[in-house]
Short mmCIF file of N, CA and C in Angstrom, two decimals:
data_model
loop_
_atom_site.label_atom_id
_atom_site.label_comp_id
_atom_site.label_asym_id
_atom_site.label_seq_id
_atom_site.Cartn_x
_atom_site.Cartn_y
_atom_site.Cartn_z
N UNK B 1 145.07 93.51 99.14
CA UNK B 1 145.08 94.66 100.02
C UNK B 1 144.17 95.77 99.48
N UNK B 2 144.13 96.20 98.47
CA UNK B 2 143.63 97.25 97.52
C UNK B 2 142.00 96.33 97.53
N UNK B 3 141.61 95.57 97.74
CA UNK B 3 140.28 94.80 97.65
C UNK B 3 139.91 95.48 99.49
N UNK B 4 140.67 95.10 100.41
CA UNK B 4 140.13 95.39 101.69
C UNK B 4 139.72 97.06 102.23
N UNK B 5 140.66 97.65 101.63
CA UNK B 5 140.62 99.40 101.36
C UNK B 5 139.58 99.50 100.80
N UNK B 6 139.05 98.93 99.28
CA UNK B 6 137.76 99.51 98.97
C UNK B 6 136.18 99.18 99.46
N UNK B 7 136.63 97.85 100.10
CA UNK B 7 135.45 97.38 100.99
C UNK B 7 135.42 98.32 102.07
N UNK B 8 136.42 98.08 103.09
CA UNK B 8 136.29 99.67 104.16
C UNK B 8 135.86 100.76 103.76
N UNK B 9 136.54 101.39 102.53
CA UNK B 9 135.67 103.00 102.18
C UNK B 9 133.99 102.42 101.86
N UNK B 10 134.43 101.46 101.43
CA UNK B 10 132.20 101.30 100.95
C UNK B 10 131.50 101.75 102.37
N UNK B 11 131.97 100.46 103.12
CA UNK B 11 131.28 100.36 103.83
C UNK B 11 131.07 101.30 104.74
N UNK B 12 131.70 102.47 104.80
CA UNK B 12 131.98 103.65 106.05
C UNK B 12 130.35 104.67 105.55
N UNK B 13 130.14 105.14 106.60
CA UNK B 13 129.07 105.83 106.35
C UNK B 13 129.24 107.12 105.20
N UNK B 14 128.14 107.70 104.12
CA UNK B 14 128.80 108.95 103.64
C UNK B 14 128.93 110.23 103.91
N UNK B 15 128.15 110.56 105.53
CA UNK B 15 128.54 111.85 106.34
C UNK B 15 130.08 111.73 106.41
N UNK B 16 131.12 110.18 106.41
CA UNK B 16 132.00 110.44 106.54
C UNK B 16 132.98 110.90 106.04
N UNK B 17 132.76 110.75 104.57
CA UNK B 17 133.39 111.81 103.21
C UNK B 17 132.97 112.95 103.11
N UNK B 18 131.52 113.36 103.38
CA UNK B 18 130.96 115.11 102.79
C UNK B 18 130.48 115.31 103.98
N UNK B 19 130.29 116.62 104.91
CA UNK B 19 129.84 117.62 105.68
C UNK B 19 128.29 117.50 105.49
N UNK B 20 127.66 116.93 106.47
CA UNK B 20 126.11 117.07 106.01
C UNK B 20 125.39 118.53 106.45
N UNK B 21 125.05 119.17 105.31
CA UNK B 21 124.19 120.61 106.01
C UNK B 21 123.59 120.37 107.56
N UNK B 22 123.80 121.75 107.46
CA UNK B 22 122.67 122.29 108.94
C UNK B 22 121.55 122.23 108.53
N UNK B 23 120.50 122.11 108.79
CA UNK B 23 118.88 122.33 108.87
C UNK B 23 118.25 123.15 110.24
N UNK B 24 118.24 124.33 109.17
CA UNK B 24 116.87 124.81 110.10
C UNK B 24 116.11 125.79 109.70
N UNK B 25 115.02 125.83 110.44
CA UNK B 25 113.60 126.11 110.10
C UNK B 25 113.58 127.69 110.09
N UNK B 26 113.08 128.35 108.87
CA UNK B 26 113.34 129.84 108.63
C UNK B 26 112.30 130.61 109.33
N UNK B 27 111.39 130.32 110.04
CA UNK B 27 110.53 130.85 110.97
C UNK B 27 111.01 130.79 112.01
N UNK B 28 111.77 130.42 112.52
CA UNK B 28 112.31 130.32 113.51
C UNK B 28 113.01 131.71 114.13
N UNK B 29 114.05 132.03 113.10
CA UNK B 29 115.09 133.04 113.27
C UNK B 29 114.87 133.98 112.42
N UNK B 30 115.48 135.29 112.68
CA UNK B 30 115.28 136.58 111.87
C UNK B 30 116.35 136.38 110.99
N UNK B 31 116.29 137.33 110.34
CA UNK B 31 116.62 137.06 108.88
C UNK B 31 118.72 137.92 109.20
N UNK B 32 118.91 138.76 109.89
CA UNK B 32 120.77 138.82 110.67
C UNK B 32 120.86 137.37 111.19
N UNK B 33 119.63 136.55 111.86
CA UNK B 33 120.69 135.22 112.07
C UNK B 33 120.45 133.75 110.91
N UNK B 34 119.48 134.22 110.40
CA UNK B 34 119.74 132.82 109.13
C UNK B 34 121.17 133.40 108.00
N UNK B 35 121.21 134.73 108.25
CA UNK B 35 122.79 135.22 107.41
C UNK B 35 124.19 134.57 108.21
N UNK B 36 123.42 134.33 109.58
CA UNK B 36 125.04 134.30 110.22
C UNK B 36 125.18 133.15 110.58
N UNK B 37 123.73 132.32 110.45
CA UNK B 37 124.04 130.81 110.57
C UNK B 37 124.75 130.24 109.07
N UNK B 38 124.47 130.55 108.23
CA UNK B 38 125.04 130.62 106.74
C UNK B 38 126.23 130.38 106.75
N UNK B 39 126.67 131.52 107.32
CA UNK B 39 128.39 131.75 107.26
C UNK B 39 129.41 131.11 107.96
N UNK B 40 128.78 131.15 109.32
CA UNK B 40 129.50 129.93 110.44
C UNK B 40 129.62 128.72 109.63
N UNK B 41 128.27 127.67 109.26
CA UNK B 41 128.38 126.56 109.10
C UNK B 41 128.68 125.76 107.71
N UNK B 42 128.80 127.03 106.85
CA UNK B 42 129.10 126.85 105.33
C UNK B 42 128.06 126.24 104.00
N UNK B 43 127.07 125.45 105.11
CA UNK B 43 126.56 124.53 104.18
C UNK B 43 125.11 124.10 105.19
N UNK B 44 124.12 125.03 104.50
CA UNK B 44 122.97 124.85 105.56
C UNK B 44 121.57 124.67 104.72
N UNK B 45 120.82 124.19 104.84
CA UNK B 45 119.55 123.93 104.56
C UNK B 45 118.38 124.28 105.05
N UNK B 46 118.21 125.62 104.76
CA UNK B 46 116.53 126.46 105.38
C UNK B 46 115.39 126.03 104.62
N UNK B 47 114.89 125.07 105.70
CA UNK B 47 113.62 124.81 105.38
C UNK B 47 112.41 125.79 105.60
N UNK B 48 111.62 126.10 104.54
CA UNK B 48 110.78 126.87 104.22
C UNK B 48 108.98 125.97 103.86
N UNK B 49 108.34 125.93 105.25
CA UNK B 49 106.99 125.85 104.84
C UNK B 49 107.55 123.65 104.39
N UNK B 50 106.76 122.68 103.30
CA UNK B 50 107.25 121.84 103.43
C UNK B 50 108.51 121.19 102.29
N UNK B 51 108.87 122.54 101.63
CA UNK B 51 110.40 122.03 100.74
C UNK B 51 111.44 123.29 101.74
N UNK B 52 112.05 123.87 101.06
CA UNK B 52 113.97 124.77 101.32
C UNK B 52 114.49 124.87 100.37
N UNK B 53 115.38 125.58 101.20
CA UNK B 53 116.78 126.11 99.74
C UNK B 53 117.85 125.27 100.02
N UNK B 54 119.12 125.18 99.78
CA UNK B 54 120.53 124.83 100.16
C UNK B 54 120.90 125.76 99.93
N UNK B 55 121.88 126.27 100.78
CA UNK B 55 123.16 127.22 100.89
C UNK B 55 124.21 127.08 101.14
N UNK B 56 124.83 127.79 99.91
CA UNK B 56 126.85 126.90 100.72
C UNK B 56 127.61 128.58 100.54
N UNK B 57 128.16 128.31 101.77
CA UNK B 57 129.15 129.85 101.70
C UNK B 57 130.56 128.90 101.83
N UNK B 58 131.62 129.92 101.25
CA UNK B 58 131.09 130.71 99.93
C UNK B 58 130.88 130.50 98.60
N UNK B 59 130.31 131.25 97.76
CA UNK B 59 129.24 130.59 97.13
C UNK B 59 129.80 129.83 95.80
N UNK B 60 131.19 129.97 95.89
CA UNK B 60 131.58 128.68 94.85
C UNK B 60 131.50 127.71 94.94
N UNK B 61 131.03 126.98 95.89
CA UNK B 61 130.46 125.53 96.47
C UNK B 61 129.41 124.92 95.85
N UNK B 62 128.12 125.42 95.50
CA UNK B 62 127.25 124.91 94.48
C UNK B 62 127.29 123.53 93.82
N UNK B 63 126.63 122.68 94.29
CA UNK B 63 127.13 121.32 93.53
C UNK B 63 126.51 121.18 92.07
N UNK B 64 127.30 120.54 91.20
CA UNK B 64 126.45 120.27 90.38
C UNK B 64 125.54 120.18 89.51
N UNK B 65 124.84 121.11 88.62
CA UNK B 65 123.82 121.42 88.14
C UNK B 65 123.08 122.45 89.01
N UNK B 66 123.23 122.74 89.80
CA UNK B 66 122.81 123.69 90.69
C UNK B 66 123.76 125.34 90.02
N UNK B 67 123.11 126.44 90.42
CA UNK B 67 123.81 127.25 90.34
C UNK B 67 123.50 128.85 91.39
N UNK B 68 124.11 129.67 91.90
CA UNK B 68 124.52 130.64 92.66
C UNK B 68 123.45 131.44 92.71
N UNK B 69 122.59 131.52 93.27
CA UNK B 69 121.39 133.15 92.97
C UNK B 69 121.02 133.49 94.46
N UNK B 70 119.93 134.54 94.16
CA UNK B 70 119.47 135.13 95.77
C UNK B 70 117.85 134.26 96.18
N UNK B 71 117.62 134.25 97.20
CA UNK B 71 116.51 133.71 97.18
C UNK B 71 115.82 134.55 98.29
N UNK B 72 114.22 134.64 98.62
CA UNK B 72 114.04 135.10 99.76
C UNK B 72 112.82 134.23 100.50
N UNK B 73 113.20 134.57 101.92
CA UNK B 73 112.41 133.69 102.74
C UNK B 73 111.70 134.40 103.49
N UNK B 74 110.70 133.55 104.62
CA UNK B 74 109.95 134.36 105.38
C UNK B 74 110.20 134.23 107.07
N UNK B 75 110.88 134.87 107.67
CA UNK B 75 111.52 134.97 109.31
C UNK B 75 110.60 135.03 109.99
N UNK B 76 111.17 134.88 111.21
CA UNK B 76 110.40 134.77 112.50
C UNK B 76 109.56 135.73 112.97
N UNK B 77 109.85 136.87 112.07
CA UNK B 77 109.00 138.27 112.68
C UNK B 77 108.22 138.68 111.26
N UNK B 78 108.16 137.27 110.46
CA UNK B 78 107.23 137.78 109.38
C UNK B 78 107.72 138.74 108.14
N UNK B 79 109.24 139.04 108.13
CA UNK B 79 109.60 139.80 107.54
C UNK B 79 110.13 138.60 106.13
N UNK B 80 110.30 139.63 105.04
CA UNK B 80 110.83 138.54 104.21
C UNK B 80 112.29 139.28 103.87
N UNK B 81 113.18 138.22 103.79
CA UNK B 81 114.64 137.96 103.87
C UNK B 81 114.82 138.01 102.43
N UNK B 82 115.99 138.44 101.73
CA UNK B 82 116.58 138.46 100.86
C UNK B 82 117.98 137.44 101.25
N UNK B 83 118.47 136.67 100.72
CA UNK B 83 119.44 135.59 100.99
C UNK B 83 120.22 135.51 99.76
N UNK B 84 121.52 135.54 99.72
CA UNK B 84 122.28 135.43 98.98
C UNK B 84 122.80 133.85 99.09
N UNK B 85 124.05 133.57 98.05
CA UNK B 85 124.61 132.37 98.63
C UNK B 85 123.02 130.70 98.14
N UNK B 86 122.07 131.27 97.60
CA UNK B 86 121.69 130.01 97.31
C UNK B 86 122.41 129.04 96.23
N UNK B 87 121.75 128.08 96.12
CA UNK B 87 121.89 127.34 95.50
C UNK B 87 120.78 126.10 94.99
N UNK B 88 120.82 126.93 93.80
CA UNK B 88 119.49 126.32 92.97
C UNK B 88 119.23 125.76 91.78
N UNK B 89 118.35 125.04 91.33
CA UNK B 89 118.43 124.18 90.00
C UNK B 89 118.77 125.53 88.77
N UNK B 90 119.75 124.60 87.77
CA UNK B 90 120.10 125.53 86.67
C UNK B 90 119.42 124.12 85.42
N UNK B 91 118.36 124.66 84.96
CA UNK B 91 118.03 124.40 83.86
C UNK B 91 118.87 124.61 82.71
N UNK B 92 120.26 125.44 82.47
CA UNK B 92 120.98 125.26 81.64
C UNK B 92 122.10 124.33 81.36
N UNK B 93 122.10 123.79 82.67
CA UNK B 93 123.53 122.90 83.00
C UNK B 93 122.93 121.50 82.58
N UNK B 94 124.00 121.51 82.09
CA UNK B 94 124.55 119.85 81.24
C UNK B 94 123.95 118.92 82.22
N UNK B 95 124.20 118.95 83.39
CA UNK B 95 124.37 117.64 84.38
C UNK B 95 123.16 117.51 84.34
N UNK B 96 122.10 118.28 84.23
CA UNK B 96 120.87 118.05 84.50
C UNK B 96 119.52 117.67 83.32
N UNK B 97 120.39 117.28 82.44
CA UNK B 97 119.91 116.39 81.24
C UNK B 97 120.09 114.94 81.23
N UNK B 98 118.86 114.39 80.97
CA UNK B 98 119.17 112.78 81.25
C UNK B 98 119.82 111.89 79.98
#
């Protein structure tokens, strides 16, 4: 029984265990709605130009070797955004030593 349970969890997709971010494009929107898309969806991914940030509200979410800072982007009206809530490589963290 315990053999058929772990074949089912394998096999299930892994959006079905973790929340896959939002994505979207930071030219798009001004910089009040990439804050408020943030907050609604908890866990979003502003793509910037051809890499992004990840963002998880609130901001104890951070996976992993990653850690909490501000970042800023460039909005739809050309303005640049100050963004809290990132989440970004920590060169000090353990996890991120091979």
């Amino acid at each position: 029984m315990r053999t058929v349970i772990f074949m089912v969890a394998l096999s299930l997709p892994l959006p079905a265990f973790a929340a896959s971010a939002v994505e979207v494009k930071a030219g798009d929107h001004s910089c009040s709605e990439l804050a408020q898309i943030i907050r609604q969806n908890k866990k979003v991914f502003v793509r910037v130009d051809l890499g992004g940030r990840s963002f998880r509200y609130p901001p104890a979410q951070c996976d992993m070797g990653d850690k909490r800072s501000t970042t800023s982007v460039g909005d739809a009206e050309g303005r640049t955004c100050v963004l809290d809530y990132a989440c970004v490589f920590d060169p000090a963290s353990p996890y991120n030593f091979p």
